[in-house]
PDB file of C-alpha atoms and ligand atoms in Angstrom:
ATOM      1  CA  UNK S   1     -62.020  22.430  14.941  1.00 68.00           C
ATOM      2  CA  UNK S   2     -64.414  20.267  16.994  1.00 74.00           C
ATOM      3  CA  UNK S   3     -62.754  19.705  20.639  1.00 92.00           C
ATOM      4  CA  UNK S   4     -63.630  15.519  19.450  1.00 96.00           C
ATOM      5  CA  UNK S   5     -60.688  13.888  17.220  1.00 97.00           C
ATOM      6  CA  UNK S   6     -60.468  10.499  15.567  1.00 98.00           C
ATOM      7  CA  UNK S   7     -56.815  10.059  14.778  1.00 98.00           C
ATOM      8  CA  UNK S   8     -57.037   7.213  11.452  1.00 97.00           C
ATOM      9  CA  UNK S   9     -55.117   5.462   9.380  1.00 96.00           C
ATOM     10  CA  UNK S  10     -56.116   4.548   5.750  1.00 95.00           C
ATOM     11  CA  UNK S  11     -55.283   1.041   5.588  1.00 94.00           C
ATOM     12  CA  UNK S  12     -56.240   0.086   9.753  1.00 95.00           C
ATOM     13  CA  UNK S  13     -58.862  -2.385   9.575  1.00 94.00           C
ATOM     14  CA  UNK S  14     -60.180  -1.103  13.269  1.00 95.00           C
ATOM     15  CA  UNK S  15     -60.172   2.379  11.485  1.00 96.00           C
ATOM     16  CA  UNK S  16     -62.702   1.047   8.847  1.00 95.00           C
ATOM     17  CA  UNK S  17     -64.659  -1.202  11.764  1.00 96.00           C
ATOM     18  CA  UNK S  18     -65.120   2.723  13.528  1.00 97.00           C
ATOM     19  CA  UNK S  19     -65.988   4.408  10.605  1.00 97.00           C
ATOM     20  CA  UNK S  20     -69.589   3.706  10.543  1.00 97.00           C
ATOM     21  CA  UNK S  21     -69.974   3.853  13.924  1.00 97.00           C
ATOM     22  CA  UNK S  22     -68.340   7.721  13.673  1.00 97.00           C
ATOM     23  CA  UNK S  23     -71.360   8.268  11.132  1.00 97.00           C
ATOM     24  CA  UNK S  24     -73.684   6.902  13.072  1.00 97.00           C
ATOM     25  CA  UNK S  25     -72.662   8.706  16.669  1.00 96.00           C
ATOM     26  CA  UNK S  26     -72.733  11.803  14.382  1.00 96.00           C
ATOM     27  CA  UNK S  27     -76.230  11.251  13.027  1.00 96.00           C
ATOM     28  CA  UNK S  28     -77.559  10.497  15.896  1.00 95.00           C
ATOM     29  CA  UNK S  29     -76.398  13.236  18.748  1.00 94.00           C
ATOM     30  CA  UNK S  30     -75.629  15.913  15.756  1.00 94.00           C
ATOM     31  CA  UNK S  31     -72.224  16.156  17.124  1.00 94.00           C
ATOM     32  CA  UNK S  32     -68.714  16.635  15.193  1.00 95.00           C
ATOM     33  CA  UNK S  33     -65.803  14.310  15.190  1.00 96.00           C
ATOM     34  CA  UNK S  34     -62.717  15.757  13.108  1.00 97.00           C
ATOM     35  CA  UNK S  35     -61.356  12.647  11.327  1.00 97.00           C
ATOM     36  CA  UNK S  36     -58.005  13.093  10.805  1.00 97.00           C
ATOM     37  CA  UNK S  37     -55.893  10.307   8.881  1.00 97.00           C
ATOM     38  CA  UNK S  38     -52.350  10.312  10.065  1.00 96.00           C
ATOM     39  CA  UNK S  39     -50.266   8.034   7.637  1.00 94.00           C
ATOM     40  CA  UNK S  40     -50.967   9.825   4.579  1.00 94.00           C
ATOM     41  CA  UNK S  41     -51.174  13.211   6.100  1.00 95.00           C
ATOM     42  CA  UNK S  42     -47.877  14.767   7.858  1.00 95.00           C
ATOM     43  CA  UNK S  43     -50.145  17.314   9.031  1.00 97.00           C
ATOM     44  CA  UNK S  44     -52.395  15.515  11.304  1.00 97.00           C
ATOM     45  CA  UNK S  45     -49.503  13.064  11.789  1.00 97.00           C
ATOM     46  CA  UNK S  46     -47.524  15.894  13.476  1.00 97.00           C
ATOM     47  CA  UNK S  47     -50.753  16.531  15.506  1.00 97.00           C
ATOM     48  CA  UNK S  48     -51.168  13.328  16.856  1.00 97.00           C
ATOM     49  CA  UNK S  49     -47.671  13.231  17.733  1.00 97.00           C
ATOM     50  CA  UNK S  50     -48.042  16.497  19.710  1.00 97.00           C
ATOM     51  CA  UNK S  51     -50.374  14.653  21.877  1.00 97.00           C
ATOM     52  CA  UNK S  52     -48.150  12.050  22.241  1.00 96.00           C
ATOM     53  CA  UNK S  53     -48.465  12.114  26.105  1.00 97.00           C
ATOM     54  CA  UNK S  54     -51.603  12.019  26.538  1.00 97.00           C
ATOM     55  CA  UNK S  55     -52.558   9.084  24.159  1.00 97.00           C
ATOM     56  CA  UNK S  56     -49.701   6.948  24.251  1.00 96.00           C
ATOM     57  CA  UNK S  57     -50.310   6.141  28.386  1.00 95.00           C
ATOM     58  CA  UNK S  58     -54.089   5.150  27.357  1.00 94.00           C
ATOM     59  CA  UNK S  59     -53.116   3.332  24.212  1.00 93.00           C
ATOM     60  CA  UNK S  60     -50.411   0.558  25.117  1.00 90.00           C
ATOM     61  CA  UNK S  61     -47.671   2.909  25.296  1.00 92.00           C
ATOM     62  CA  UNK S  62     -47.860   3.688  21.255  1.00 94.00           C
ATOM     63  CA  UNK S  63     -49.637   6.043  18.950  1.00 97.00           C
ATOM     64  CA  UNK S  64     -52.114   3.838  18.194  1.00 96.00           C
ATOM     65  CA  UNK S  65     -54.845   4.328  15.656  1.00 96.00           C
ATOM     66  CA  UNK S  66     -58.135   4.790  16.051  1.00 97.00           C
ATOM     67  CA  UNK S  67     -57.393   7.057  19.201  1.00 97.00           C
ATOM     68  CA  UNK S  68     -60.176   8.886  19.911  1.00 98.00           C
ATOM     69  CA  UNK S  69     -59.490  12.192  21.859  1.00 97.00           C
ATOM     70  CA  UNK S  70     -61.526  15.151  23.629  1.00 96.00           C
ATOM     71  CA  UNK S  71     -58.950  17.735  23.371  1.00 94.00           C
ATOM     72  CA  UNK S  72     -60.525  20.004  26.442  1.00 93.00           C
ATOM     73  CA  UNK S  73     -60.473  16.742  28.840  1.00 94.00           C
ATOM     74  CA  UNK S  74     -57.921  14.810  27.560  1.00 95.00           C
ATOM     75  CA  UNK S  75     -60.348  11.757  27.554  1.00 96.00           C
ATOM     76  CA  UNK S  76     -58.930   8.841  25.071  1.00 97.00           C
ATOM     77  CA  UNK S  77     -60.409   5.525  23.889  1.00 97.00           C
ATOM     78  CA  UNK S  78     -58.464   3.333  21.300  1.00 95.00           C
ATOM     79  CA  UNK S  79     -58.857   0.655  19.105  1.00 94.00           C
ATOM     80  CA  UNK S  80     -62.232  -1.177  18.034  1.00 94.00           C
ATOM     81  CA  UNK S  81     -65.042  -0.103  20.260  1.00 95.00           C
ATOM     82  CA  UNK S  82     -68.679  -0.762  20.887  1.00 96.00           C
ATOM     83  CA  UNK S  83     -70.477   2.357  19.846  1.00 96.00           C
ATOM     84  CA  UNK S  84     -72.281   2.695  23.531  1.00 96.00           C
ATOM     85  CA  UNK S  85     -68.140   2.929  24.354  1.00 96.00           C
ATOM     86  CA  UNK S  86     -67.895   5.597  22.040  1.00 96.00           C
ATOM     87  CA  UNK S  87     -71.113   7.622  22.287  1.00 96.00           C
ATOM     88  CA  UNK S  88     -70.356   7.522  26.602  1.00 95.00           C
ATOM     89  CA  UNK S  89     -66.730   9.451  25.190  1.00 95.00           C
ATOM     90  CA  UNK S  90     -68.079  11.985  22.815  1.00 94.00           C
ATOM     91  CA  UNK S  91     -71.397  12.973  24.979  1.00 91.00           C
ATOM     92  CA  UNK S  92     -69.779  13.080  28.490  1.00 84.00           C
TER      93      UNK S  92
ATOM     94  CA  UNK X   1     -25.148  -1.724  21.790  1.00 90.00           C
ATOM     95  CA  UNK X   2     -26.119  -3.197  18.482  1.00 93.00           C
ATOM     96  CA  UNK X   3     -22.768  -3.205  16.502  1.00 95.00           C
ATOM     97  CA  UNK X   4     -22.701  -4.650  12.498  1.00 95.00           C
ATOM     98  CA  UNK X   5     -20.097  -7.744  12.512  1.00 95.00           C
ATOM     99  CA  UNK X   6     -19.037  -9.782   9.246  1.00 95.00           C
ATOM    100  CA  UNK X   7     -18.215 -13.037   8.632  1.00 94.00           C
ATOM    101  CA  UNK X   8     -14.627 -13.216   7.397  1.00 92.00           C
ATOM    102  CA  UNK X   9     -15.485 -16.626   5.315  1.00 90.00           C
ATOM    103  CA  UNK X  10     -18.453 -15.913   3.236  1.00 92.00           C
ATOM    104  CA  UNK X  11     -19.117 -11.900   3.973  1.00 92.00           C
ATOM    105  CA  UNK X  12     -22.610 -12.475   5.803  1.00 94.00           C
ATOM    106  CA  UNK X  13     -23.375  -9.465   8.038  1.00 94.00           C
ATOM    107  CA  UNK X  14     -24.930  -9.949  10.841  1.00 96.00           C
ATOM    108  CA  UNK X  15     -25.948  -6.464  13.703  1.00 95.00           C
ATOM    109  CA  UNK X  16     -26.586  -7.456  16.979  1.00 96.00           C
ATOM    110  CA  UNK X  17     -24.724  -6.816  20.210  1.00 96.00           C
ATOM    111  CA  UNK X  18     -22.832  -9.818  19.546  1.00 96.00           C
ATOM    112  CA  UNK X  19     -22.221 -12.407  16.455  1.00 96.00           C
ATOM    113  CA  UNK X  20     -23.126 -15.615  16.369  1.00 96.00           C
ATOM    114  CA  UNK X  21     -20.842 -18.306  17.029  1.00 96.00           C
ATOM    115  CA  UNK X  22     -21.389 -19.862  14.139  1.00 96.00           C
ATOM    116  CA  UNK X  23     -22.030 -18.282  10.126  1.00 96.00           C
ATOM    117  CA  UNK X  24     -25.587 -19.330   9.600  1.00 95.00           C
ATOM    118  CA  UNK X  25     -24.661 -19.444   6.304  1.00 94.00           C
ATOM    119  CA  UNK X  26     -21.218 -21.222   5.970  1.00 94.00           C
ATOM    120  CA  UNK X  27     -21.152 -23.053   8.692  1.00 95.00           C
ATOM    121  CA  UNK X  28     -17.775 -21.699   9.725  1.00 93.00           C
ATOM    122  CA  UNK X  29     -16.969 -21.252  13.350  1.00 94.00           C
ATOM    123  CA  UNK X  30     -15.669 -17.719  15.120  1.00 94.00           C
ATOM    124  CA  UNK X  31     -15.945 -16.602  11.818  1.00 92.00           C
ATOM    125  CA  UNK X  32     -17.295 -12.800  12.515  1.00 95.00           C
ATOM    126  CA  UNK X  33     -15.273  -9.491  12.419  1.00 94.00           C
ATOM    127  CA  UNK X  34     -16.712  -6.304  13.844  1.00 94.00           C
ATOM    128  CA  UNK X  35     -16.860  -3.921  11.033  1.00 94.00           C
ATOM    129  CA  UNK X  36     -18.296  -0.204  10.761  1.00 94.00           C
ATOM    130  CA  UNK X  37     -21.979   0.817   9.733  1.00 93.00           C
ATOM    131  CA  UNK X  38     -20.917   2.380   6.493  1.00 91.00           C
ATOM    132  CA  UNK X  39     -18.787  -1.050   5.423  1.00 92.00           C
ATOM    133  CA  UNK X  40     -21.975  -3.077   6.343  1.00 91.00           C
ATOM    134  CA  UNK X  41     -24.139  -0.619   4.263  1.00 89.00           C
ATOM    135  CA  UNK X  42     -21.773  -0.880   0.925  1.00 88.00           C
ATOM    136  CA  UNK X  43     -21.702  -4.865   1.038  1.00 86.00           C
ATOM    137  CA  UNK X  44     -25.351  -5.366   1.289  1.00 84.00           C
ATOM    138  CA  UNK X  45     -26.059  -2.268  -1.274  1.00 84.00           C
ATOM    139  CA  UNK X  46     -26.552  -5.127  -3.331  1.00 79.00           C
ATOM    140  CA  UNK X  47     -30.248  -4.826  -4.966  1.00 78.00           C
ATOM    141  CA  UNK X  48     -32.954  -7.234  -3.861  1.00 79.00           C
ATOM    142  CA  UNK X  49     -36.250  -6.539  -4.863  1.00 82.00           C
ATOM    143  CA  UNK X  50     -39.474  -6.952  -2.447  1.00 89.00           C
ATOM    144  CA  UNK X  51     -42.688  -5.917  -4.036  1.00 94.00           C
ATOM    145  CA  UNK X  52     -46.433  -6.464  -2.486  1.00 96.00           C
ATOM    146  CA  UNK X  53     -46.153 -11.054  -3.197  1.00 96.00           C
ATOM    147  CA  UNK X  54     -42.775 -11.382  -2.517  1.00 95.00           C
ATOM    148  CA  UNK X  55     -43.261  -9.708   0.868  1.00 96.00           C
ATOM    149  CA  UNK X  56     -46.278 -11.974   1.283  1.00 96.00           C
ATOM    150  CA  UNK X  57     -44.859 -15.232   0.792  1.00 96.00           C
ATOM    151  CA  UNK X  58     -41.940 -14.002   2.990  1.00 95.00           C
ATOM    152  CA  UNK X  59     -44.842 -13.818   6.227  1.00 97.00           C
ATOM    153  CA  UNK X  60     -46.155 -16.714   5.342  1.00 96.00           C
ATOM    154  CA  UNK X  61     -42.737 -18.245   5.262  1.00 95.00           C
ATOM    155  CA  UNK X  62     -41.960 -16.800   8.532  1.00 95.00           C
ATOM    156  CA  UNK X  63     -45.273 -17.866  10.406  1.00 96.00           C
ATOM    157  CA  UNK X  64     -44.835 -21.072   8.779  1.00 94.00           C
ATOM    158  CA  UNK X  65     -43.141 -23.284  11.757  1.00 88.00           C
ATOM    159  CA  UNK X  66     -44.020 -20.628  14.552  1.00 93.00           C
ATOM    160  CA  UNK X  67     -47.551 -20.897  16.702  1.00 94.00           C
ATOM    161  CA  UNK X  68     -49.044 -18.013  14.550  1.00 96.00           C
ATOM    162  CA  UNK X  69     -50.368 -17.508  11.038  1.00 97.00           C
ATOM    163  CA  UNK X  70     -51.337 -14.921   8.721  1.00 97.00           C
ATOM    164  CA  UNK X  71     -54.894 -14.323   9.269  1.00 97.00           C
ATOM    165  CA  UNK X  72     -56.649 -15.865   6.775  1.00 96.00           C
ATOM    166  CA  UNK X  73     -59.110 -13.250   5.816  1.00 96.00           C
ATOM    167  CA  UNK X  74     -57.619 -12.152   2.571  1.00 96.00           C
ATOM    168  CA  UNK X  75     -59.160  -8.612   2.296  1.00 95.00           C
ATOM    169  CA  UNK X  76     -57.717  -7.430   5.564  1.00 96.00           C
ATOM    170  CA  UNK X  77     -54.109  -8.505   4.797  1.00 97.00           C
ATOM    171  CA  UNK X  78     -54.604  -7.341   1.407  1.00 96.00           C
ATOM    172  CA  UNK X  79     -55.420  -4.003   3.139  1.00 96.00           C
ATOM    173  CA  UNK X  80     -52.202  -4.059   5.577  1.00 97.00           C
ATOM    174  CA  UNK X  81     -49.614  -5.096   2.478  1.00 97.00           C
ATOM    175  CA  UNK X  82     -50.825  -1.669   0.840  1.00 96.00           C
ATOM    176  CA  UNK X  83     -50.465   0.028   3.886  1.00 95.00           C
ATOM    177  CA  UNK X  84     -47.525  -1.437   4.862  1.00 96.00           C
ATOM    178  CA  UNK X  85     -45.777  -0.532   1.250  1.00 95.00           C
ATOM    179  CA  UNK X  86     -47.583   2.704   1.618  1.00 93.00           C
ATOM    180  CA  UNK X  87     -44.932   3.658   5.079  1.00 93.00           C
ATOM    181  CA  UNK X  88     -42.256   2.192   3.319  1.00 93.00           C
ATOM    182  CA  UNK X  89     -42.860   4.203   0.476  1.00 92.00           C
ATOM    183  CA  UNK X  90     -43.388   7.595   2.795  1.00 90.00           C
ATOM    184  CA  UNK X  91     -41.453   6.881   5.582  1.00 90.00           C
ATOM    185  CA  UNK X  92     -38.652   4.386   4.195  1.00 87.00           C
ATOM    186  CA  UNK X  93     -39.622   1.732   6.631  1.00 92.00           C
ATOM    187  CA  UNK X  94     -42.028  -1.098   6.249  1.00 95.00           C
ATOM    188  CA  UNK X  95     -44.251   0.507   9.292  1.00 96.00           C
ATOM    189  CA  UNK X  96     -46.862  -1.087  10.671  1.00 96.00           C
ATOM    190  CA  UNK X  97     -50.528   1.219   9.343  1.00 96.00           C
ATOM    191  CA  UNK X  98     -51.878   1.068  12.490  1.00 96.00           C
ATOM    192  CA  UNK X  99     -49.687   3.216  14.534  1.00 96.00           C
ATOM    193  CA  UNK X 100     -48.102   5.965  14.041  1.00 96.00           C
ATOM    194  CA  UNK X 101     -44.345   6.350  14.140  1.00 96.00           C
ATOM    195  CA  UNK X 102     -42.716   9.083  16.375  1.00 95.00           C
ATOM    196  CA  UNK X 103     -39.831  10.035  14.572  1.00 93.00           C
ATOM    197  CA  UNK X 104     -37.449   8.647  17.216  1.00 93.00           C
ATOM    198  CA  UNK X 105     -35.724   6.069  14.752  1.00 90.00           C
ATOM    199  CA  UNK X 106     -34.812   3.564  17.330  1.00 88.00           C
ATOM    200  CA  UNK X 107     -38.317   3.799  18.930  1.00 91.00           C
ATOM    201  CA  UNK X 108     -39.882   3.059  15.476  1.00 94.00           C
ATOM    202  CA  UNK X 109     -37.878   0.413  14.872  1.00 92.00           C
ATOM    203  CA  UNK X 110     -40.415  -1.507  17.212  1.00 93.00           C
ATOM    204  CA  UNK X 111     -43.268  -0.849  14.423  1.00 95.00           C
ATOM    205  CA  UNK X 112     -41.167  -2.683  11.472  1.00 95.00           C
ATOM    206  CA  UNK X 113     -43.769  -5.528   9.946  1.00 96.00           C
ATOM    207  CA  UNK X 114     -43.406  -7.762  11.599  1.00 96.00           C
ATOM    208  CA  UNK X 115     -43.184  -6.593  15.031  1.00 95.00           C
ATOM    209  CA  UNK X 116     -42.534  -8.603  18.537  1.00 94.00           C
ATOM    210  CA  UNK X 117     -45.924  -8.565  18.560  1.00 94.00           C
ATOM    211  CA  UNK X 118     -46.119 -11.406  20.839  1.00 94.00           C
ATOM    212  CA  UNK X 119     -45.743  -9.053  23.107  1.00 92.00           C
ATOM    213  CA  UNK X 120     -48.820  -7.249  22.704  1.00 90.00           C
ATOM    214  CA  UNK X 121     -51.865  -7.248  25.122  1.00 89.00           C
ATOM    215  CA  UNK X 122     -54.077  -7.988  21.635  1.00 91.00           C
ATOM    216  CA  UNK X 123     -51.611 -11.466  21.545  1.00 93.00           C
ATOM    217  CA  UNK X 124     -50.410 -12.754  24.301  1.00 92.00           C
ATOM    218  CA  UNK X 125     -52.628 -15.275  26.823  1.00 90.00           C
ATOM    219  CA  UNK X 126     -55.279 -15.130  24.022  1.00 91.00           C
ATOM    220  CA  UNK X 127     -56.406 -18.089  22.693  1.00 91.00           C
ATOM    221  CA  UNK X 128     -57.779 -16.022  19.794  1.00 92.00           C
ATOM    222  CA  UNK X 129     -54.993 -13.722  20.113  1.00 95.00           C
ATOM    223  CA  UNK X 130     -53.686 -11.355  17.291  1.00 96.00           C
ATOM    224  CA  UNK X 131     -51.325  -8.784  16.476  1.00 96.00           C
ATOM    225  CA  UNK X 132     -52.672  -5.241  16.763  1.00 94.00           C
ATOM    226  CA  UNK X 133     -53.395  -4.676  13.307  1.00 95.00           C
ATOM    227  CA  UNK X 134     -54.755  -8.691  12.913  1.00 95.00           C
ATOM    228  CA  UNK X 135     -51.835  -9.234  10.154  1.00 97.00           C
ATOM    229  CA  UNK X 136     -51.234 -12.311  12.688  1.00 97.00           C
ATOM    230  CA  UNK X 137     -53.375 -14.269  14.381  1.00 97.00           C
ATOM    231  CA  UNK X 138     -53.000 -17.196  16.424  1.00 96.00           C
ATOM    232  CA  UNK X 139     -52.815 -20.928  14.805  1.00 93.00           C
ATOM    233  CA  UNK X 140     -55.542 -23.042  16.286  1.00 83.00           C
ATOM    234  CA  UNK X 141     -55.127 -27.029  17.103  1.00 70.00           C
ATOM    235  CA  UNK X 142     -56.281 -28.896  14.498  1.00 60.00           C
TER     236      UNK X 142
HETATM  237  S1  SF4 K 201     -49.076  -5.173  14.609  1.00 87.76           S
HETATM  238 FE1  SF4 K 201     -49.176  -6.684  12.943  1.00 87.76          FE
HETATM  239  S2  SF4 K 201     -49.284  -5.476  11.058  1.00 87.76           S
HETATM  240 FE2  SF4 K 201     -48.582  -4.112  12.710  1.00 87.76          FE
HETATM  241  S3  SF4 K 201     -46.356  -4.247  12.571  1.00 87.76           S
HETATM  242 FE3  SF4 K 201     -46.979  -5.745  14.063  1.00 87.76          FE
HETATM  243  S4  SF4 K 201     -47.147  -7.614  12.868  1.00 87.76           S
HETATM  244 FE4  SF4 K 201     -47.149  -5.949  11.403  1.00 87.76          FE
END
């Protein structure tokens, strides 16, 4: 598992706005982000709820989704982005 | 604590830490009784159906006299109502798709659709403000 996680839901209209900026980030610095969609999977539901205090002080207080997490520092963004945002995350 | 109360008149339930003075529905004053959960439950195990328009016209219907709309992009709302039928049909709850609930039932009774989402940072002060998923967004003056 790659220590970067996008926590998604299937019908989140930020989700889709992040996609193709997930693809891109990946193209371009040949890194790995484990997508994991949380509202039709109990699995990675359970998984983001395990993190539960970690995102939900960064993200208004709720599980929001997109969350973007770096499991070995804890770092999380959430909601619509600007990919600079998100490539400063996943390369730092 | 939120208790279920009925009104002895017409048999409206109403749960709320109190009951309204007067039966929104018959008019009739100090009519409400506190009664338990499991009486509420059997008088409104009455059948009413709520499929994808019906819950649309509902929103619409709701935003309709308050300072908020339903956004008027089509495709995204189209987009939430599956979602939003998608939790129900999961999770029993019409949750909203863009968070995640945490299995503490009173907690997630703040992500119902509609939420108090006037509330929320993505809302409130914002002259283009909307509600975290953009189900709602803010009426402009005409
Ligand atoms: S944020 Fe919007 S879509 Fe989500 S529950 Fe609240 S009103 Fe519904």
């Amino acid at each position: 598992m790659s220590k970067l996680i996008m926590f998604h839901g299937r019908e989140c209209p930020h989700c889709q706005v992040m996609m193709p900026l997930v693809d891109r980030l990946e193209k371009e610095e040949g890194i790995k982000i484990d997508r994991k969609e949380v509202w039709h999977n109990e699995k990675n539901a359970d998984l983001m709820r395990s993190y539960r205090d970690i995102i939900e002080p960064k993200c208004g207080g709720q599980l929001r989704t997109p969350s973007f997490m770096n499991t070995e520092t804890n770092d999380i963004l959430c909601g619509e982005l600007e990919y600079d945002k998100l490539k400063e995350w996943a390369t730092r | 604590m939120k208790r279920y109360w009925r009104c002895h008149v017409c048999n409206d339930i109403h749960y709320g830490i109190k009951p309204p003075e007067i039966c929104p529905t018959c008019n009739f004053k100090n009519a409400y009784v506190e009664i338990s959960s499991a009486e509420a439950k059997k008088i409104q195990s009455g059948e009413t159906e709520m499929d994808k328009e019906k819950f649309r016209q509902a929103i619409g219907k709701f935003a309709e006299k308050n300072e908020f709309q339903v956004n008027p992009n089509q495709e995204k709302v189209n987009m939430l109502i599956d979602g939003i039928f998608s939790c129900e049909e999961n999770h029993w709850m019409k949750y909203c798709p863009c968070r995640l609930i945490t299995k503490d039932f009173d907690e997630d009774l703040k992500l119902v659709c509609p939420c108090n989402f006037l509330i929320h940072e993505t809302y409130k002060d914002k002259e283009d403000g909307e509600c975290w998923c953009g189900l709602f967004v803010r009426r402009k003056n005409e």
